[in-house]
CSV table of C-alpha atoms and ligand atoms in Angstrom, one decimal:
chain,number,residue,atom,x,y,z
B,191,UNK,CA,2.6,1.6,-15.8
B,192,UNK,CA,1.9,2.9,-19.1
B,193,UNK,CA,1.4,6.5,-20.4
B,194,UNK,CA,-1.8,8.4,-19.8
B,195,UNK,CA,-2.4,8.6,-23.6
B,196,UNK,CA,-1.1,6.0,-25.9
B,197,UNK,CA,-1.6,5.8,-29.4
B,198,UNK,CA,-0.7,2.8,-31.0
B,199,UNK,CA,-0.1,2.3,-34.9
B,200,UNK,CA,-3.6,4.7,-35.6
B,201,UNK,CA,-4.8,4.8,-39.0
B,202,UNK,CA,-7.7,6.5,-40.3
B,203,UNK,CA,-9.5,5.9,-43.7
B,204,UNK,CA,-12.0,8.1,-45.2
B,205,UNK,CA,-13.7,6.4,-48.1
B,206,UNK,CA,-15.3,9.0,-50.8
B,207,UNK,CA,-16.8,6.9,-53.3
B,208,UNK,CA,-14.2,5.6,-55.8
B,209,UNK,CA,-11.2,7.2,-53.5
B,210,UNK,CA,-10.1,6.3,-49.8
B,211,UNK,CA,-8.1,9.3,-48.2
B,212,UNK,CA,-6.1,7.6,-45.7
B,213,UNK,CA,-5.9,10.8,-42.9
B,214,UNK,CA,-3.8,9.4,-40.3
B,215,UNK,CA,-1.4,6.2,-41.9
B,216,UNK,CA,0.1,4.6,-38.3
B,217,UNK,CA,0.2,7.3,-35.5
B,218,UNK,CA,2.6,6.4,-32.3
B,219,UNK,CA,2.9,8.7,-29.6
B,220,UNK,CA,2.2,9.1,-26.2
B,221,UNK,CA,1.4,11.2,-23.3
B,222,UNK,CA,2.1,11.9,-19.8
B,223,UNK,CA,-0.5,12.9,-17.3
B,224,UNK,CA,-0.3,16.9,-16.8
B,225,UNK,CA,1.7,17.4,-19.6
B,226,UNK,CA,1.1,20.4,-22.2
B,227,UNK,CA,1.2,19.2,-25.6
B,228,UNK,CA,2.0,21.3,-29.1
B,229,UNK,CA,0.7,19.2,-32.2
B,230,UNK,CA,2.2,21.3,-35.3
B,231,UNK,CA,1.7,20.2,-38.9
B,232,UNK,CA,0.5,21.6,-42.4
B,233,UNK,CA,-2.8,22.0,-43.4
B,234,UNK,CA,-4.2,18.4,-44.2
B,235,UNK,CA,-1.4,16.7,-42.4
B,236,UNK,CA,-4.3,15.1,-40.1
B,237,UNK,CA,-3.8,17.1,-37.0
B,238,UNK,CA,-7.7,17.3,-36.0
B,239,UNK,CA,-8.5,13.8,-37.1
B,240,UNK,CA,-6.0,12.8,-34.4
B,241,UNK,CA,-8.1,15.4,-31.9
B,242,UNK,CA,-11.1,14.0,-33.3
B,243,UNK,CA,-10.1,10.3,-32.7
B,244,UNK,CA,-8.9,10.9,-29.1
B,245,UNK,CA,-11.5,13.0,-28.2
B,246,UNK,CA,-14.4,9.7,-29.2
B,247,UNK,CA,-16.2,12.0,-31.8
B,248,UNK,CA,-14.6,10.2,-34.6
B,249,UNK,CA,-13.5,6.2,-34.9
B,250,UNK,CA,-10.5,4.4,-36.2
B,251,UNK,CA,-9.9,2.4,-38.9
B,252,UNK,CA,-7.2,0.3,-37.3
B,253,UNK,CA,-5.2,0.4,-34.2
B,254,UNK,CA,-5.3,1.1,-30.4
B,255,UNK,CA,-5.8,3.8,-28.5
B,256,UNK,CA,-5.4,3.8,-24.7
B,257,UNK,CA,-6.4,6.8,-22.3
B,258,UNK,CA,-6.2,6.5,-18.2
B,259,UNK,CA,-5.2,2.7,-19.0
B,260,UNK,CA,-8.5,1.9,-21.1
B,261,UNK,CA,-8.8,1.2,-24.4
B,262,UNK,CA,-11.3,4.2,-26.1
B,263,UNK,CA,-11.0,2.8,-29.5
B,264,UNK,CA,-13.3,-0.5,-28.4
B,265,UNK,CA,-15.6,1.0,-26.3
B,266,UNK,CA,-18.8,1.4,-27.0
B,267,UNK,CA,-21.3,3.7,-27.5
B,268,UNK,CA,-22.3,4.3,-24.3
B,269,UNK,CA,-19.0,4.0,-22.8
B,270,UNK,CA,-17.8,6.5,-25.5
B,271,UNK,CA,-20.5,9.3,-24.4
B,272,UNK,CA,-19.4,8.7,-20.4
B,273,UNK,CA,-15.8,9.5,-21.6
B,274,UNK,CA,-16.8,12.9,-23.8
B,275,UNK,CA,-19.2,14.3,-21.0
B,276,UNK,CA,-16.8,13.9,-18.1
B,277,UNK,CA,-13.5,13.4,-19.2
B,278,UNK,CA,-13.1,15.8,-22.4
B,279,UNK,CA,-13.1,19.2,-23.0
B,280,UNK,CA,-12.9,20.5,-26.3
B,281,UNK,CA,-12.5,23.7,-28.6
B,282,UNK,CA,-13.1,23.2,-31.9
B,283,UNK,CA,-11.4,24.6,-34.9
B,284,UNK,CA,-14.4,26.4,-36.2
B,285,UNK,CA,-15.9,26.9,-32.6
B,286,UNK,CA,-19.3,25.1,-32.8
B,287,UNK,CA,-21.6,27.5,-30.5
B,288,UNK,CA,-25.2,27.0,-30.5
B,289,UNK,CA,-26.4,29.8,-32.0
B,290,UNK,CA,-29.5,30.5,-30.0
B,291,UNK,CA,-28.2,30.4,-27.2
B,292,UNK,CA,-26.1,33.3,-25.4
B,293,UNK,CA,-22.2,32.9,-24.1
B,294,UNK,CA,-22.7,32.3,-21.2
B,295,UNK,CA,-26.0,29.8,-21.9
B,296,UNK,CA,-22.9,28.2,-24.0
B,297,UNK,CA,-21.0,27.8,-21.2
B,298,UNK,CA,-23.7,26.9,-18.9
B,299,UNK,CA,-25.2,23.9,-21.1
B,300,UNK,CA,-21.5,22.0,-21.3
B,301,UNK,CA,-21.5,22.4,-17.3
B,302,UNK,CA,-24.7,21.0,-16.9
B,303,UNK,CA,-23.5,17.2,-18.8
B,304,UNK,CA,-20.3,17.6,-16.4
B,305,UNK,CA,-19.2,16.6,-12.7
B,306,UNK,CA,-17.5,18.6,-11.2
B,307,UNK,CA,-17.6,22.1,-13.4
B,308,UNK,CA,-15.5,25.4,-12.9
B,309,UNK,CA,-17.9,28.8,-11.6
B,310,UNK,CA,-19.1,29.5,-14.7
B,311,UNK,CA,-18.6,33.9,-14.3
B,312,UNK,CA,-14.7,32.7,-12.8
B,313,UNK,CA,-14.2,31.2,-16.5
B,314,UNK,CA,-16.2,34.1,-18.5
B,315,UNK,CA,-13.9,36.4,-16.8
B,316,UNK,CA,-10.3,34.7,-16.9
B,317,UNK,CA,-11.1,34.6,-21.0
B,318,UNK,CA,-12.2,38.1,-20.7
B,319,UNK,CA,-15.8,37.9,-22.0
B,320,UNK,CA,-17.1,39.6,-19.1
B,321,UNK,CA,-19.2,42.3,-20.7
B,322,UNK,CA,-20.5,40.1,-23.8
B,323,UNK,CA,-22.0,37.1,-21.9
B,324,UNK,CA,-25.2,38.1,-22.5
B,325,UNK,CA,-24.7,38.6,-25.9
B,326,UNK,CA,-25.7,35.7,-28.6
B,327,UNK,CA,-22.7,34.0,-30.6
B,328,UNK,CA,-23.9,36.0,-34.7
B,329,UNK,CA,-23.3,39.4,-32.1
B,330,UNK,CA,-19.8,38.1,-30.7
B,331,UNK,CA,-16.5,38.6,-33.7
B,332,UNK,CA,-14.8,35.6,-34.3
B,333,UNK,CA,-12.4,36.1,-31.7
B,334,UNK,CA,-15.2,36.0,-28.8
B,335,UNK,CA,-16.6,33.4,-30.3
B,336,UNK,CA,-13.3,31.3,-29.7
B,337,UNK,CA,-13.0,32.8,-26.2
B,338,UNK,CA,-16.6,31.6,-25.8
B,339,UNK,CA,-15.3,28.2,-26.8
B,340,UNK,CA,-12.4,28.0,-25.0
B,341,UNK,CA,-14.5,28.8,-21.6
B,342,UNK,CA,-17.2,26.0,-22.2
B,343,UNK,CA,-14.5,23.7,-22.7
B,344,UNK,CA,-12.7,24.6,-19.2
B,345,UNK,CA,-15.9,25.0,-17.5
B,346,UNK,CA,-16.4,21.5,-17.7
B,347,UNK,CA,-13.0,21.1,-15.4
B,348,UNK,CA,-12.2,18.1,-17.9
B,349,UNK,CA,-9.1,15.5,-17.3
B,350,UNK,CA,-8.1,16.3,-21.0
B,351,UNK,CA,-8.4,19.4,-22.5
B,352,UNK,CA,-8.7,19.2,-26.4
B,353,UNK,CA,-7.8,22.8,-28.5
B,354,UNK,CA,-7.9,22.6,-32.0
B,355,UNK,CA,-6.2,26.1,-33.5
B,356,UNK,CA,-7.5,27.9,-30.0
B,357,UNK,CA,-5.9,31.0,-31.3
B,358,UNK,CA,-6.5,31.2,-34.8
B,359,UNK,CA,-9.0,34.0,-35.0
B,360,UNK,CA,-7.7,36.1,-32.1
B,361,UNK,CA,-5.1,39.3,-32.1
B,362,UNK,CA,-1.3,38.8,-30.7
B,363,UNK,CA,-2.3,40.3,-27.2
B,364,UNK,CA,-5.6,38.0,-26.6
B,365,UNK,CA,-4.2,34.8,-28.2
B,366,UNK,CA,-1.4,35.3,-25.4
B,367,UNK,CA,-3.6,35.4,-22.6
B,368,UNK,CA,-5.6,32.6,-23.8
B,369,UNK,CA,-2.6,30.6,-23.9
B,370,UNK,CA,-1.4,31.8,-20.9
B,371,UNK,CA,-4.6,30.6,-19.0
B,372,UNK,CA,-4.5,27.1,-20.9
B,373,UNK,CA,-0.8,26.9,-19.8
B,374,UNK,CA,-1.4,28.1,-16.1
B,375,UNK,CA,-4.7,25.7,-15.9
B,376,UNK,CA,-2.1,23.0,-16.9
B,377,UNK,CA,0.4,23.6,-14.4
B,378,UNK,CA,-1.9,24.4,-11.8
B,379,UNK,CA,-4.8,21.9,-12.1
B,380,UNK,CA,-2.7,19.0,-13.0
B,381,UNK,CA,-5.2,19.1,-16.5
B,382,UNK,CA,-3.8,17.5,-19.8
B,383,UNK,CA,-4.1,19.9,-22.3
B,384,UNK,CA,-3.4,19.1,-26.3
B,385,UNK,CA,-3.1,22.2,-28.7
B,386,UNK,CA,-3.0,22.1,-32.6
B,387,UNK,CA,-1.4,24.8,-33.8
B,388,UNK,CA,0.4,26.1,-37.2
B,389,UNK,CA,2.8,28.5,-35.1
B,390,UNK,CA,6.1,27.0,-34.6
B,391,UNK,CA,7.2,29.3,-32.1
B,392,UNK,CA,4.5,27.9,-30.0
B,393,UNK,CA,6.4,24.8,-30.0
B,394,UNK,CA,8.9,26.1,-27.0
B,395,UNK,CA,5.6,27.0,-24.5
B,396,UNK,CA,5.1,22.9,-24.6
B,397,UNK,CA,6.3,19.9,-22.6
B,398,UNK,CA,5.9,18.1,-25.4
B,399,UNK,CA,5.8,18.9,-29.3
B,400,UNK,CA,4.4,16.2,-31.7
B,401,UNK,CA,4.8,17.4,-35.4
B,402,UNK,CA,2.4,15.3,-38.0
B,403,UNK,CA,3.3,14.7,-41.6
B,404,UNK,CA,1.5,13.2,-44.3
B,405,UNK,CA,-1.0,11.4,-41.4
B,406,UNK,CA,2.4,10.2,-39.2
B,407,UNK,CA,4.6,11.5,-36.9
B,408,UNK,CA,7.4,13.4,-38.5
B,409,UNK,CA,9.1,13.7,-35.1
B,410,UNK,CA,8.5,14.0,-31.2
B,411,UNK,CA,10.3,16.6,-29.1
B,412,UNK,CA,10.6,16.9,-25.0
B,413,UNK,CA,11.3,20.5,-24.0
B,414,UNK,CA,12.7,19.7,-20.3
B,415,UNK,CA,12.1,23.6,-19.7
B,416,UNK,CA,8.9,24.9,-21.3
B,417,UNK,CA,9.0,28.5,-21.6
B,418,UNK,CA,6.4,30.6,-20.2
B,419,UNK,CA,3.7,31.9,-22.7
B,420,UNK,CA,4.5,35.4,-21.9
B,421,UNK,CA,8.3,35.4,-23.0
B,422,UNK,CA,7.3,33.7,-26.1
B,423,UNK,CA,7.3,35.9,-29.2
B,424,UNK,CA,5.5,35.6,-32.6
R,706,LIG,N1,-14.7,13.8,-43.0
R,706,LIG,C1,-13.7,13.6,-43.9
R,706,LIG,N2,-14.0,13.0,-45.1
R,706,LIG,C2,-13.0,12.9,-46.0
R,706,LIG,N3,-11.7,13.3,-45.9
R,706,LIG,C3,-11.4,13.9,-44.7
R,706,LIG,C4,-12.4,14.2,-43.7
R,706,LIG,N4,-11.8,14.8,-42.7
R,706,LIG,C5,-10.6,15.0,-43.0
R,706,LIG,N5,-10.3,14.5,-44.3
R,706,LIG,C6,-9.0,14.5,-45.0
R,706,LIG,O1,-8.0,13.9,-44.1
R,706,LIG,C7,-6.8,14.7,-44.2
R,706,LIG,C8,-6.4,15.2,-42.8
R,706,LIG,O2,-7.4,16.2,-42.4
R,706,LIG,P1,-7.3,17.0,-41.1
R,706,LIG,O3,-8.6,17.8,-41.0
R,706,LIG,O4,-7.0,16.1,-40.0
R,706,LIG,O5,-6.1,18.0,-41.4
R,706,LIG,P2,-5.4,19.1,-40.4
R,706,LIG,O6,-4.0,18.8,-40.2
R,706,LIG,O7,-6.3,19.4,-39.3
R,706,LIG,O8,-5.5,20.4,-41.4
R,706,LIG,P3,-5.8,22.0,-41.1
R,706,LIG,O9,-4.5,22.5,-40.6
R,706,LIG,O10,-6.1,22.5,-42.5
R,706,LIG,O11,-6.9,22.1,-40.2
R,706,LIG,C9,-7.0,15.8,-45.2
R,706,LIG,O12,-6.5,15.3,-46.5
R,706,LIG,C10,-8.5,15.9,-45.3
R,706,LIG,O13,-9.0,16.3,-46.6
R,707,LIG,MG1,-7.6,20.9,-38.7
């Protein structure tokens, strides 16, 4: 049997007129079921075009990419939307609320495309938002707006749990608990959860730690004891 994720030789080419920018130049790696995985690279090394690909909001130029033993990069459109409703949860890099709409309306509106969703308060709370749910996202700092992110992706219960930067605009003490609830839903839920992140020493919280370079895969680590998010320092 293979892996649950598979990436096979993945290249991505943006073309920009006169120039192509070839994002991701053959990506290999793969993933188990459950697993926790750190992707860790500079800025441009193609870290979210990778999310972006696996996650069936952006396509491929060339290659194969198989999740749960299908093939997502030759599905089509309709297919595609099936797989981002139920299957994927995602938090983007620059969050991506819609801005008319209050927190927990946020939350509420990615519940409503899925399954089988989480209690919607349950998920406000664990990310702490309790007493801004009512509150629209141009009233929430940066920081709740990620938490408000993080929740609707969660909410939807998803097989495979996208972050991209999850903690980038929080303070040491929130980003922990964020990461301690992404690692615990991991463990405890049996969810595959990805995270992009600049911080190295996040690398150790993973059971898996893919670093990109230059759009490929400068190397792939297996930590065969993860370390809990809360004796991880940064
Ligand atoms: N839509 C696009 N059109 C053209 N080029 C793009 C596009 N998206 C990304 N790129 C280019 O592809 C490369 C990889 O970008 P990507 O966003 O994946 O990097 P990243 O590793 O996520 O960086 P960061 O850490 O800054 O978020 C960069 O050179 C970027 O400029
Ligand atoms: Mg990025």
């Amino acid at each position: 049997m293979g892996s649950y994720i598979e990436f096979k030789n993945v290249k991505k080419v943006y073309n920009m007129g006169e120039v192509e920018i070839e994002a991701l130049a053959g990506v290999n790696f793969s993933i188990e079921k459950g697993e926790l995985v750190i992707i860790a690279g500079a800025s441009g090394a193609g870290k979210t075009t990778i999310l972006n690909i696996l996650g069936g909001m952006d396509n491929l130029s060339s290659g194969e990419i198989l999740v749960d033993e299908k093939v997502i990069s030759k599905r089509n459109t309709t297919e595609l939307i099936t797989y981002r409703r139920h299957g994927v949860g995602f938090v983007f890099q620059f969050y991506n609320l819609v801005p008319n709409l209050t927190a927990k309306e946020n939350v509420e509106l990615a519940t409503q495309i899925s399954e089988n969703p989480l209690n919607i308060d349950e998920i406000i709370n664990a990310v702490g938002l309790e007493d801004r749910k009512n509150n629209f996202p141009a009233q929430l700092s940066g920081g709740e707006q990620q938490r408000v992110a993080i929740a609707r992706a969660l909410a939807k219960n998803p097989k495979l749990l996208l972050c991209d930067e999850p903690t980038g605009a929080l303070d040491y003490k929130t980003g922990k608990s964020i990461l301690k609830l992404l690692q615990n839903t991991c463990k405890e839920t049996g969810m595959t959860v990805i995270i992009i992140t600049h911080n190295l020493a996040l690398a150790a919280i993973g059971d898996k730690v893919i670093k990109v370079k230059s759009g490929k895969v400068d190397s792939i680590v297996i930590n065969d004891k993860p370390v809990d998010v809360e004796k991880v320092e940064w």
